[in-house]
mmCIF file of C-alpha atoms in Angstrom:
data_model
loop_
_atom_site.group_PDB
_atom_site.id
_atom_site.type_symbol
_atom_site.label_atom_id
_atom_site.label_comp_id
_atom_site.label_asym_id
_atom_site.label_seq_id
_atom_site.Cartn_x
_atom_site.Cartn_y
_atom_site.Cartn_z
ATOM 1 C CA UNK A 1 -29.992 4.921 -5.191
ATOM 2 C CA UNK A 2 -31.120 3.619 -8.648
ATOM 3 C CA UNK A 3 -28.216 1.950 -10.621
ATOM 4 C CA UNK A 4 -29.162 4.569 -13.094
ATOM 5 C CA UNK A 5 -28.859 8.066 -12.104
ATOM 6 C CA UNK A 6 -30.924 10.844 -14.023
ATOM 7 C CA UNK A 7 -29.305 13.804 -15.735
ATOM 8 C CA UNK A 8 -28.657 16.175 -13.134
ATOM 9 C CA UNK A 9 -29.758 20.216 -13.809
ATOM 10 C CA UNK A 10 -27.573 22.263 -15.317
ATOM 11 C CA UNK A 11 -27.871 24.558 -11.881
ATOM 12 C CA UNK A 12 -27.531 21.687 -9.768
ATOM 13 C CA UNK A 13 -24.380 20.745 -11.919
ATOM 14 C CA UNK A 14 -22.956 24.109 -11.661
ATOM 15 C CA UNK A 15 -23.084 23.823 -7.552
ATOM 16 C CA UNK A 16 -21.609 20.562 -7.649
ATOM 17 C CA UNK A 17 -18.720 21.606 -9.535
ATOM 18 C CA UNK A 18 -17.856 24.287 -7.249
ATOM 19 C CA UNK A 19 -17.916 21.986 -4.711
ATOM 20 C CA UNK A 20 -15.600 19.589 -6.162
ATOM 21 C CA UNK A 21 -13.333 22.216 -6.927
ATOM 22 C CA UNK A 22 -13.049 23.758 -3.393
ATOM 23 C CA UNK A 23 -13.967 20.443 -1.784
ATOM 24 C CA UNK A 24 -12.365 20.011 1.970
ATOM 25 C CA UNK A 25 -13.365 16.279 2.565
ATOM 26 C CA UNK A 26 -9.318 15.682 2.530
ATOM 27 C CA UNK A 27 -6.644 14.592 5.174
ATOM 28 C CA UNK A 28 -3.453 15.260 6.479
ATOM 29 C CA UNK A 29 -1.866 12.760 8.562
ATOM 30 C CA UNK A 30 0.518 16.090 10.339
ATOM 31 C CA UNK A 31 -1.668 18.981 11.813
ATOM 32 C CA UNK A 32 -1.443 22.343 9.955
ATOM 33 C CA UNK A 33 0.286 24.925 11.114
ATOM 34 C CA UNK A 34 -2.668 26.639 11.051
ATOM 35 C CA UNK A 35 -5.072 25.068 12.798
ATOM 36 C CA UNK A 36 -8.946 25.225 12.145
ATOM 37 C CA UNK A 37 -11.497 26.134 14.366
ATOM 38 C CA UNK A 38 -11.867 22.508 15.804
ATOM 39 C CA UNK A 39 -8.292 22.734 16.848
ATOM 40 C CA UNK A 40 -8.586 25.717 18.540
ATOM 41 C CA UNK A 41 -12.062 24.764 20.255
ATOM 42 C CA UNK A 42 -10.102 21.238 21.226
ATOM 43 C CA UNK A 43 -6.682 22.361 22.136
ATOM 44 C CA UNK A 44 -7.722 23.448 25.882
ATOM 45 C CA UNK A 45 -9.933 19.915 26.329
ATOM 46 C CA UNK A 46 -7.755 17.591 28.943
ATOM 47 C CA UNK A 47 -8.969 14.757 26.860
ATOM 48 C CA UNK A 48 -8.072 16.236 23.615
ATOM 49 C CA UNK A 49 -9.286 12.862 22.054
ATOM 50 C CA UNK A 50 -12.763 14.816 21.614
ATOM 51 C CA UNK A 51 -15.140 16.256 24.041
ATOM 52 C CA UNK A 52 -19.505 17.120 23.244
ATOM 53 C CA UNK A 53 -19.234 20.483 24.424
ATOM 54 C CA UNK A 54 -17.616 21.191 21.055
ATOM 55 C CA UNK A 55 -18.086 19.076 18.626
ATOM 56 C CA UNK A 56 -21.453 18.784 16.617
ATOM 57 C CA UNK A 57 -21.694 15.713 14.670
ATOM 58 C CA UNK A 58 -25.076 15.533 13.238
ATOM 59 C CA UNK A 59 -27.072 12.978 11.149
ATOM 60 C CA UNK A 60 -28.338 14.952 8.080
ATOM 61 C CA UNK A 61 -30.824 11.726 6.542
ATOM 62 C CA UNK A 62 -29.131 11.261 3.915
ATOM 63 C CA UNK A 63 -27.794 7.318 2.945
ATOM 64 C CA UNK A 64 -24.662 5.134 4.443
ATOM 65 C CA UNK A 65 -23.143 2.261 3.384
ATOM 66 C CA UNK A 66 -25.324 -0.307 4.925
ATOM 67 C CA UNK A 67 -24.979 -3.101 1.725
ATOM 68 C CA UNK A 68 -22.096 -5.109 2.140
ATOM 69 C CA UNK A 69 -19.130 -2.561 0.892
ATOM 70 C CA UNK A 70 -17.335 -3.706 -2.370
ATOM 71 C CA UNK A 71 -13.921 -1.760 -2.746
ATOM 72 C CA UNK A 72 -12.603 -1.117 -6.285
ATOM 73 C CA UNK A 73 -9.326 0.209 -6.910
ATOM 74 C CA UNK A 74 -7.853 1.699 -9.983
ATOM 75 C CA UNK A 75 -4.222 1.527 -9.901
ATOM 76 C CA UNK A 76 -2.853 4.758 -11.776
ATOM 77 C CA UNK A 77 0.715 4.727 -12.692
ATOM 78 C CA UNK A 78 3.243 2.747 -11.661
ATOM 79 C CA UNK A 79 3.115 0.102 -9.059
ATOM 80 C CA UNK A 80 5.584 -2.298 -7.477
ATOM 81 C CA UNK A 81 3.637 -5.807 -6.387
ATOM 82 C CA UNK A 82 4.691 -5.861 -2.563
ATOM 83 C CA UNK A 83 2.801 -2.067 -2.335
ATOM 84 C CA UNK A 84 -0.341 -3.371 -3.770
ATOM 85 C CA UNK A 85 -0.168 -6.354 -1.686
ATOM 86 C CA UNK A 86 -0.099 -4.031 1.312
ATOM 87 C CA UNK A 87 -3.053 -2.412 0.624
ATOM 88 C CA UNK A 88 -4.627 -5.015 -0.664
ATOM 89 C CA UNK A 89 -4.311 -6.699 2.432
ATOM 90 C CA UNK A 90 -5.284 -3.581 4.533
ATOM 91 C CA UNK A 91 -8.646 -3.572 3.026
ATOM 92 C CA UNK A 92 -8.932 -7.621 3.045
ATOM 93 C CA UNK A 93 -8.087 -6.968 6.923
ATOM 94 C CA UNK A 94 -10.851 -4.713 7.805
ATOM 95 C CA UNK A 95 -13.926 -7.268 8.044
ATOM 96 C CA UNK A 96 -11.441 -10.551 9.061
ATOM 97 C CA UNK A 97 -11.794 -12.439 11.834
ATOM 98 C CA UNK A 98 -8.630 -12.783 14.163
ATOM 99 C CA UNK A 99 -6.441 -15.703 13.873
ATOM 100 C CA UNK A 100 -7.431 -18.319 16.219
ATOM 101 C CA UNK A 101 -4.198 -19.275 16.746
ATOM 102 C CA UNK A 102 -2.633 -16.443 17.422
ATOM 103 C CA UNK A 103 -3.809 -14.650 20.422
ATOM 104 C CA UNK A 104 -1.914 -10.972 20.003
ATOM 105 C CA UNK A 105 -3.502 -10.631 16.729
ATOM 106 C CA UNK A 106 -6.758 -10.814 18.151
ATOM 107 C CA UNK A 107 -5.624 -7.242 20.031
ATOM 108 C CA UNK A 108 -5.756 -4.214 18.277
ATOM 109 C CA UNK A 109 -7.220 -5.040 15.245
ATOM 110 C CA UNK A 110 -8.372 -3.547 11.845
ATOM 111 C CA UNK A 111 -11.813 -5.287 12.058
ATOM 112 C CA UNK A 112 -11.615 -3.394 15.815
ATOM 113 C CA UNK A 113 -10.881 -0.117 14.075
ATOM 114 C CA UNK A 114 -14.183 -0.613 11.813
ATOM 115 C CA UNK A 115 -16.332 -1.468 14.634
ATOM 116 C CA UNK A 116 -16.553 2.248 15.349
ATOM 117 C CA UNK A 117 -17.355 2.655 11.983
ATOM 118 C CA UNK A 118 -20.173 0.363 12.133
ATOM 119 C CA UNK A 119 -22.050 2.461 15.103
ATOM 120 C CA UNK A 120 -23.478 4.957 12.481
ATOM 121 C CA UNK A 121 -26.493 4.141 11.095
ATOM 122 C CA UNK A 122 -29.266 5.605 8.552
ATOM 123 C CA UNK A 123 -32.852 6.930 8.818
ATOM 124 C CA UNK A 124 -34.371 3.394 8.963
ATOM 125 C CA UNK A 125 -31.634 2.667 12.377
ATOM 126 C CA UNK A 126 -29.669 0.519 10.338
ATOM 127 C CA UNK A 127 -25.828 0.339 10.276
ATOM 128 C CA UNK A 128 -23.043 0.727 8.038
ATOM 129 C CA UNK A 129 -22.181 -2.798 7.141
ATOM 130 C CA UNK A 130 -19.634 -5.281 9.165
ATOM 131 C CA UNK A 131 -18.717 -6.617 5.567
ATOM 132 C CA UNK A 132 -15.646 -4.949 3.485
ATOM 133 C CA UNK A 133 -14.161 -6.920 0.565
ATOM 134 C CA UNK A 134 -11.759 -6.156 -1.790
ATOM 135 C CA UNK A 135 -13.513 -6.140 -5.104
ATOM 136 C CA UNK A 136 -12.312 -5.952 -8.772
ATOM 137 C CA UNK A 137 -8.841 -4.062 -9.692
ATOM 138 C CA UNK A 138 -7.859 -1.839 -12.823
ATOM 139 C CA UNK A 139 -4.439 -0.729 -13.721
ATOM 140 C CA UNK A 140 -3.642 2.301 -15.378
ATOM 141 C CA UNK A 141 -0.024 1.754 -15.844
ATOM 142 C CA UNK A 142 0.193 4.114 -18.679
ATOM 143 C CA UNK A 143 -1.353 7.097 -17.188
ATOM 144 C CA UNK A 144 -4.260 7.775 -19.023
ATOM 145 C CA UNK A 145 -4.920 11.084 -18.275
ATOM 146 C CA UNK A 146 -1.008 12.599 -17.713
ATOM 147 C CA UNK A 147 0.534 12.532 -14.733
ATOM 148 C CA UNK A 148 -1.004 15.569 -13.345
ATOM 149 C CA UNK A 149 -4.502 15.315 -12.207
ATOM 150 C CA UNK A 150 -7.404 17.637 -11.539
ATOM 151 C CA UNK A 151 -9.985 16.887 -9.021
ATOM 152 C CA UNK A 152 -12.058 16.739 -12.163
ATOM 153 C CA UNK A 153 -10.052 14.702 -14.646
ATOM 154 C CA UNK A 154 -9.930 11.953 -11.673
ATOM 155 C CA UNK A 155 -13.788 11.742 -12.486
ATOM 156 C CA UNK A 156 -12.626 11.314 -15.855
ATOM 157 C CA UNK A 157 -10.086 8.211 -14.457
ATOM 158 C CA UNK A 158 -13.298 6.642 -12.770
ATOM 159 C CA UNK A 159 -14.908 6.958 -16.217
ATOM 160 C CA UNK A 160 -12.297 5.089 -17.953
ATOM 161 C CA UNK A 161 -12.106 2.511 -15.700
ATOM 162 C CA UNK A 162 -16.149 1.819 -15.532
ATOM 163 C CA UNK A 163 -16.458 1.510 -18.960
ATOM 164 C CA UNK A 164 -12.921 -0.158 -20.630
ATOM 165 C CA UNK A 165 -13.635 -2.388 -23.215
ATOM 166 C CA UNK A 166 -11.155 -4.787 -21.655
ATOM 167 C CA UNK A 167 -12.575 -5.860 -18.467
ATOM 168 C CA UNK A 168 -14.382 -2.673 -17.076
ATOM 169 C CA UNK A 169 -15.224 -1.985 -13.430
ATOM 170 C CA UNK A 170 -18.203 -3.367 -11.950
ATOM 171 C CA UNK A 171 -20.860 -0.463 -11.548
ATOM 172 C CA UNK A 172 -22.655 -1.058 -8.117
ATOM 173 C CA UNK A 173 -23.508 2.649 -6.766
ATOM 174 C CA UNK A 174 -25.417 1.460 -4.035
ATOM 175 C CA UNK A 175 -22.785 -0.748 -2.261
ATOM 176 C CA UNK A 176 -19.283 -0.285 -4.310
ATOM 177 C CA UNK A 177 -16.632 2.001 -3.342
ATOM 178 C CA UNK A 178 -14.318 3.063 -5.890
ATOM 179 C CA UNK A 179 -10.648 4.081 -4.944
ATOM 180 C CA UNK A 180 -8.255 5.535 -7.337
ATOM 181 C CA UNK A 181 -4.378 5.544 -5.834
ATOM 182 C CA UNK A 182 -1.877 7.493 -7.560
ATOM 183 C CA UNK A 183 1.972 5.967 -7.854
ATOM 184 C CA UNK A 184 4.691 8.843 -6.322
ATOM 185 C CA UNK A 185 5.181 10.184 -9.552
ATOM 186 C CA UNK A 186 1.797 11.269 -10.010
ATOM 187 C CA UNK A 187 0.841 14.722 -8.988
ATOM 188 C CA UNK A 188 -3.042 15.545 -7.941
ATOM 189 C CA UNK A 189 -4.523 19.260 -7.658
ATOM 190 C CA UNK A 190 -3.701 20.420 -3.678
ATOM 191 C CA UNK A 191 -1.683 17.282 -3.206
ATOM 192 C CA UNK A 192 0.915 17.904 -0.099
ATOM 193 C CA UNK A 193 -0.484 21.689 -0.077
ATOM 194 C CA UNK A 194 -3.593 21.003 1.431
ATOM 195 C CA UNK A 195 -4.982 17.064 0.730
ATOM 196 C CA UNK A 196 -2.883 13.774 1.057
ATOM 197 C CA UNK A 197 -6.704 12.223 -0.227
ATOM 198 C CA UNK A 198 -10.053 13.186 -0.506
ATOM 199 C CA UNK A 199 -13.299 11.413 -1.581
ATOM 200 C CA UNK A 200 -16.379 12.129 -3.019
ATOM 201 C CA UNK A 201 -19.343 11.112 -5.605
ATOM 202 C CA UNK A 202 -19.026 11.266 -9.358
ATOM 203 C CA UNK A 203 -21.601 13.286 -11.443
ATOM 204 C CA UNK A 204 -23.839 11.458 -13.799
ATOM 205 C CA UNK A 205 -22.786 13.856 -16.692
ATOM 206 C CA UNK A 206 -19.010 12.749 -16.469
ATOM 207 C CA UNK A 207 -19.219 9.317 -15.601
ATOM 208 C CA UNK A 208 -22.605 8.331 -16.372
ATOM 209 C CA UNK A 209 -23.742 7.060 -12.697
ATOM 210 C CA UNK A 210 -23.253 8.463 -8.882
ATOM 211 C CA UNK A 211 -20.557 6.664 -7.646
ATOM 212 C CA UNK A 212 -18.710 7.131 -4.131
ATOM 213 C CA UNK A 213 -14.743 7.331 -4.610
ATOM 214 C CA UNK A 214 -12.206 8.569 -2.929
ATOM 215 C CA UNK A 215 -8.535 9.333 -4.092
ATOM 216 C CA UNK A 216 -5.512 8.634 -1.947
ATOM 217 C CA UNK A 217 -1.639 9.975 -3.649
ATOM 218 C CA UNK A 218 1.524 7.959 -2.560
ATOM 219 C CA UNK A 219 3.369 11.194 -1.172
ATOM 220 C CA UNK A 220 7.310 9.032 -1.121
ATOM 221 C CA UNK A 221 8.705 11.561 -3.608
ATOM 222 C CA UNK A 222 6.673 14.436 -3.544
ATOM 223 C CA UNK A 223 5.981 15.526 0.276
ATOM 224 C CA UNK A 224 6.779 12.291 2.776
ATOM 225 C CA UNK A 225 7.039 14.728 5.740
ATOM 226 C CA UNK A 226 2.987 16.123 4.963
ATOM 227 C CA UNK A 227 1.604 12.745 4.251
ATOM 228 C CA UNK A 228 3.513 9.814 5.497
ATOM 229 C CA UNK A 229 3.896 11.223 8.880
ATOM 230 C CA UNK A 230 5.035 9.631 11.366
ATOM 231 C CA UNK A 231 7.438 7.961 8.620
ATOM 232 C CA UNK A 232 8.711 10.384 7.763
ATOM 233 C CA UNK A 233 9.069 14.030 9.208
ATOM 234 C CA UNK A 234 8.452 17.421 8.194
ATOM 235 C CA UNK A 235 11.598 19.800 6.913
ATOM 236 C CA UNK A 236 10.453 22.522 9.231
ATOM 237 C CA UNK A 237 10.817 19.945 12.598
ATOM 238 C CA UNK A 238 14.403 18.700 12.063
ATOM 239 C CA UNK A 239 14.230 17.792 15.548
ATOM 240 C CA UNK A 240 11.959 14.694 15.416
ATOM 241 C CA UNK A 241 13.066 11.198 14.127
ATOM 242 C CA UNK A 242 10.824 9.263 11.700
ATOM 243 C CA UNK A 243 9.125 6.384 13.110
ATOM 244 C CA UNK A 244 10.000 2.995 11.800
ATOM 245 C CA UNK A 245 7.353 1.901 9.094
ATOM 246 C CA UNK A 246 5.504 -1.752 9.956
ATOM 247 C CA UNK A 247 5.667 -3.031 6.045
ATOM 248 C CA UNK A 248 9.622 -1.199 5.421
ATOM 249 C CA UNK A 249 7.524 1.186 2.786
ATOM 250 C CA UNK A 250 7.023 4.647 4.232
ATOM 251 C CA UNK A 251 5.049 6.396 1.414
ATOM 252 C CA UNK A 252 2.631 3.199 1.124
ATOM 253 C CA UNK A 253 2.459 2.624 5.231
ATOM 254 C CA UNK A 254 1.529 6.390 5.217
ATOM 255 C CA UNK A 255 -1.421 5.883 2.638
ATOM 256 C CA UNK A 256 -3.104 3.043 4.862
ATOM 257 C CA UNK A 257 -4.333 5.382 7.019
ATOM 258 C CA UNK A 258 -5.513 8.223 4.524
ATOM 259 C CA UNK A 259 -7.309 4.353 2.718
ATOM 260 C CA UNK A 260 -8.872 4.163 6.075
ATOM 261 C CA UNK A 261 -9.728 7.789 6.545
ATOM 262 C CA UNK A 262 -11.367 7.982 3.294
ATOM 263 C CA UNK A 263 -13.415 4.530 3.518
ATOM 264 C CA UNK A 264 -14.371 5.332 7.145
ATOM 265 C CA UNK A 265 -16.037 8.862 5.656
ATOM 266 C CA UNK A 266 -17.467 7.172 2.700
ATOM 267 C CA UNK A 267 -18.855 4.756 4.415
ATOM 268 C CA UNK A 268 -20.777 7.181 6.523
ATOM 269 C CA UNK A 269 -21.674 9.763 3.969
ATOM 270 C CA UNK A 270 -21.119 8.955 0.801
ATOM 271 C CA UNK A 271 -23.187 11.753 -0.903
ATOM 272 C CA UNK A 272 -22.399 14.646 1.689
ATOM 273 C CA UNK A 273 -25.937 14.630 3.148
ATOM 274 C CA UNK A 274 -25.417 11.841 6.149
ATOM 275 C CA UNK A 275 -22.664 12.292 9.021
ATOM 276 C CA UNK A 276 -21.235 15.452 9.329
ATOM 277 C CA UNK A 277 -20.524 18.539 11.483
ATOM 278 C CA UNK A 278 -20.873 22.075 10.357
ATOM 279 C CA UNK A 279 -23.878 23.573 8.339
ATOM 280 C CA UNK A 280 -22.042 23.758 4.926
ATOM 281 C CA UNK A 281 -22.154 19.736 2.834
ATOM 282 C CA UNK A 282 -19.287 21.480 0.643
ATOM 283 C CA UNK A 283 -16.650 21.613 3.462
ATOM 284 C CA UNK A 284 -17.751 19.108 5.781
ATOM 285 C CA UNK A 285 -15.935 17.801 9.195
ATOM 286 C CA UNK A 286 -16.625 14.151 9.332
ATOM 287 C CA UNK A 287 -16.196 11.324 11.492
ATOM 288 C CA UNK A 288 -12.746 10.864 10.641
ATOM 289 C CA UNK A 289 -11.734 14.601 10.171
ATOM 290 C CA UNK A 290 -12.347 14.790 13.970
ATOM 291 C CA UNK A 291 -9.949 12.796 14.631
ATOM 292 C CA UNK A 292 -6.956 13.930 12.187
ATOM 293 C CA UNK A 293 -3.566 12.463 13.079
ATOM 294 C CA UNK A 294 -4.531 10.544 16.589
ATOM 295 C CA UNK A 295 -3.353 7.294 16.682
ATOM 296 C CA UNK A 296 -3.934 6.195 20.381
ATOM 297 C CA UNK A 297 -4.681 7.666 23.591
ATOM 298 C CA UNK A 298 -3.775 11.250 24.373
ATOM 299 C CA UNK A 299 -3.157 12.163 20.791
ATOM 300 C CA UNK A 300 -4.062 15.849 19.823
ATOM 301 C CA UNK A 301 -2.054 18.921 18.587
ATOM 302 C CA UNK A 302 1.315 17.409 17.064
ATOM 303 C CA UNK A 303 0.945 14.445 19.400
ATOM 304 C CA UNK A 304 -0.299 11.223 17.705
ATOM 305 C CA UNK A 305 -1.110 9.448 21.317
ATOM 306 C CA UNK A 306 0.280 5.926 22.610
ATOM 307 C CA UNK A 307 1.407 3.663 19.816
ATOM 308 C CA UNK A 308 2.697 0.320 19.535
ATOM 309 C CA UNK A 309 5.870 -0.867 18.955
ATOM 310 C CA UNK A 310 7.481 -4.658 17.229
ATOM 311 C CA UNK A 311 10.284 -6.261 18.144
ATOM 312 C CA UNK A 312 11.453 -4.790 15.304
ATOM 313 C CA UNK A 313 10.981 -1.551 16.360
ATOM 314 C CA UNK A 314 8.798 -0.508 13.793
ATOM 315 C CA UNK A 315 5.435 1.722 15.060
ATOM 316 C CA UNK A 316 1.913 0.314 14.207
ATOM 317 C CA UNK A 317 -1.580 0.704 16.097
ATOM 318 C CA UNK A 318 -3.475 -2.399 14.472
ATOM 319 C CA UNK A 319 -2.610 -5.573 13.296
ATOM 320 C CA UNK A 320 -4.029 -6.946 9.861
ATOM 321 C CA UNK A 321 -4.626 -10.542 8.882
ATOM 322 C CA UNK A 322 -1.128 -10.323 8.154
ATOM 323 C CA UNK A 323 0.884 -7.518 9.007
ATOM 324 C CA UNK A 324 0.586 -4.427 11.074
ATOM 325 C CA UNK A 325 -0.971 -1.240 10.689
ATOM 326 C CA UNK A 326 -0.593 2.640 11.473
ATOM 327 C CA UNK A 327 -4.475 3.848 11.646
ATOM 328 C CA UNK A 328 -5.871 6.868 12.368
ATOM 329 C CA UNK A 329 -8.826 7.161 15.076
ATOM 330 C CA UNK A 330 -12.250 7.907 14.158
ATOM 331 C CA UNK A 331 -15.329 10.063 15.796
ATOM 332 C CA UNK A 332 -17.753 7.621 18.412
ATOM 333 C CA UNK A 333 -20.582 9.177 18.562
ATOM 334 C CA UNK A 334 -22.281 7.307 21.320
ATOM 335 C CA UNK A 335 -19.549 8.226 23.741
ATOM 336 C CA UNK A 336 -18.599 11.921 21.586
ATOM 337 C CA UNK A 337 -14.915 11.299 21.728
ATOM 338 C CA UNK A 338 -12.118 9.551 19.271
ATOM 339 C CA UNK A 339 -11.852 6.115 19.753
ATOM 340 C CA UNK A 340 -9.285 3.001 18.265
ATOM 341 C CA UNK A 341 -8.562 -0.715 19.382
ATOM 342 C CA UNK A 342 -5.642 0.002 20.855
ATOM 343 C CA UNK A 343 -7.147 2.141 23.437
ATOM 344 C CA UNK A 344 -5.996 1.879 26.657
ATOM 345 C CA UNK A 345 -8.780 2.326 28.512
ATOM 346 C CA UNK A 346 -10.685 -0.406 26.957
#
């Protein structure tokens, strides 16, 4: 993809703002209660995981992220250091080697997590790149554009960040990722209702260039029990007990894996013509949408599969370079079921 993107036609437009406006590229870390049609086609399977007699993951030619990736993140509203350090370090985790020196952080790692990732490849056989860095930041402290978005006014966001008088964003379509995150004050069209994040490319005629992005809402205040689940439980299922978050921040622990969800898709169709299932590029099931809310092995329905747990008793799946993780699996296609480094069959 040229740097430069040519004016798109005004049909052409017209399609792709439908799409954006009824987009389901989004994630919810608790199932619906009313499950899709790969629930229900999954729900009998005894390894519930994934199995190839249902699922149809398909290569459609289109790009994936095979330049080293370059994550930008726009910082809208207001943000509290230690929660940007956690994701900060989240992304900074997923190409880092283990520490040397400590042997249970080479277990169960982030970097593991992306190896799966890393399997898919483009027309010419190569793979999505090992190499994930955290690139430039923005803040938007002031909220820009209000503090209730559209999904098109977050194009607008992207805009403002890309070209800020004051130390812009780095344009780099072909190997940049741009991710906007939302503070908990900051409400987001279909937020807790149907999306706890979403990505997706910007049009040329809003922000000038075809960017990937994706957009991931803190959920602390608005709807913990939809989007920081297992931190935090929903109203309807008094019964359960919320899980002990690794990093002592529900809302932001809860995010991490909606981050991961959303780079994981982008990574491996970043213009909703490379890895997906279904016949329709406007609602998409993709490699991570497969595997919505398992976390180790035997998750499926409203069970997230076998987690870790600290000395501290808090629940993670992955450790960073730092800290620990709770990340969501993601679709193998070489062996057609869900798959994580904290398998324990591996």
């Amino acid at each position: 993809m040229a740097p430069s993107v040519p004016p798109i036609p005004a049909t052409l437009l017209a399609l792709s703002l439908l799409a954006i406006l009824s987009l389901a590229t989004a994630y919810r870390p608790w199932p619906s209660t009313h499950p899709n049609a790969t629930d229900l086609a999954l729900a009998g399977s005894k390894k519930f995981e994934g199995s190839s007699d249902f699922v149809h993951l398909r290569y459609h030619m289109g790009p994936v992220l095979t330049n080293n990736i370059t994550v930008h993140i726009i910082w809208y509203g207001t943000w509290q250091k230690p929660q940007k350090k956690i994701i900060r370090e989240f992304i900074s985790s997923i190409s880092a080697s283990p520490a040397a020196s400590d042997p249970t952080r080479r277990r169960s790692t982030v970097a593991g997590w992306w190896k799966t990732v890393q399997l898919y490849t483009d027309q010419t056989g190569s793979n999505i790149s090992r190499s994930v860095a955290l690139g430039q930041e923005k803040n938007d402290r002031f909220y820009s554009h209000g503090k209730s978005l559209t999904r098109l006014s977050i194009q607008s966001v992207i805009k403002s960040a890309v070209t800020a008088k004051s130390q812009p964003l780095p344009i780099n379509p072909k190997s940049g990722l741009y991710l906007l995150l939302t503070s908990d004050d900051v409400y987001v069209q279909d937020f807790c209702g149907q999306v706890c994040g979403f990505h997706y490319f910007t049009f040329p005629s809003i922000v000038g260039y075809t960017l990937p992005y994706a957009w991931v809402g803190n959920s602390a205040k608005l709807c913990p029990g939809v989007c920081a689940y297992p931190f935090a439980v929903p109203a309807y299922m008094p019964q359960l007990k919320p899980a002990k978050s690794p990093n002592g921040d529900a809302g932001v622990d809860g995010m991490v894996s909606v981050i991961a969800h959303e780079i994981a898709e982008l990574a491996s169709n970043p213009l909703a013509n490379a890895w997906y299932a279904g016949q329709d590029p406007s609602f998409p099931v993709e490699i991570a949408d497969l595997c919505e809310g398992i976390y180790g092995t035997g998750g499926g329905g409203s069970y997230t599969g076998q987690m870790l747990e600290g000395r501290d008793g808090a629940t993670y799946n992955m450790n960073g370079i730092r800290r620990r993780y709770l990340v969501q699996w993601v679709w193998n296609h070489v062996v057609n079921y869900c798959t994580g480094p904290n398998a324990l069959d591996q």
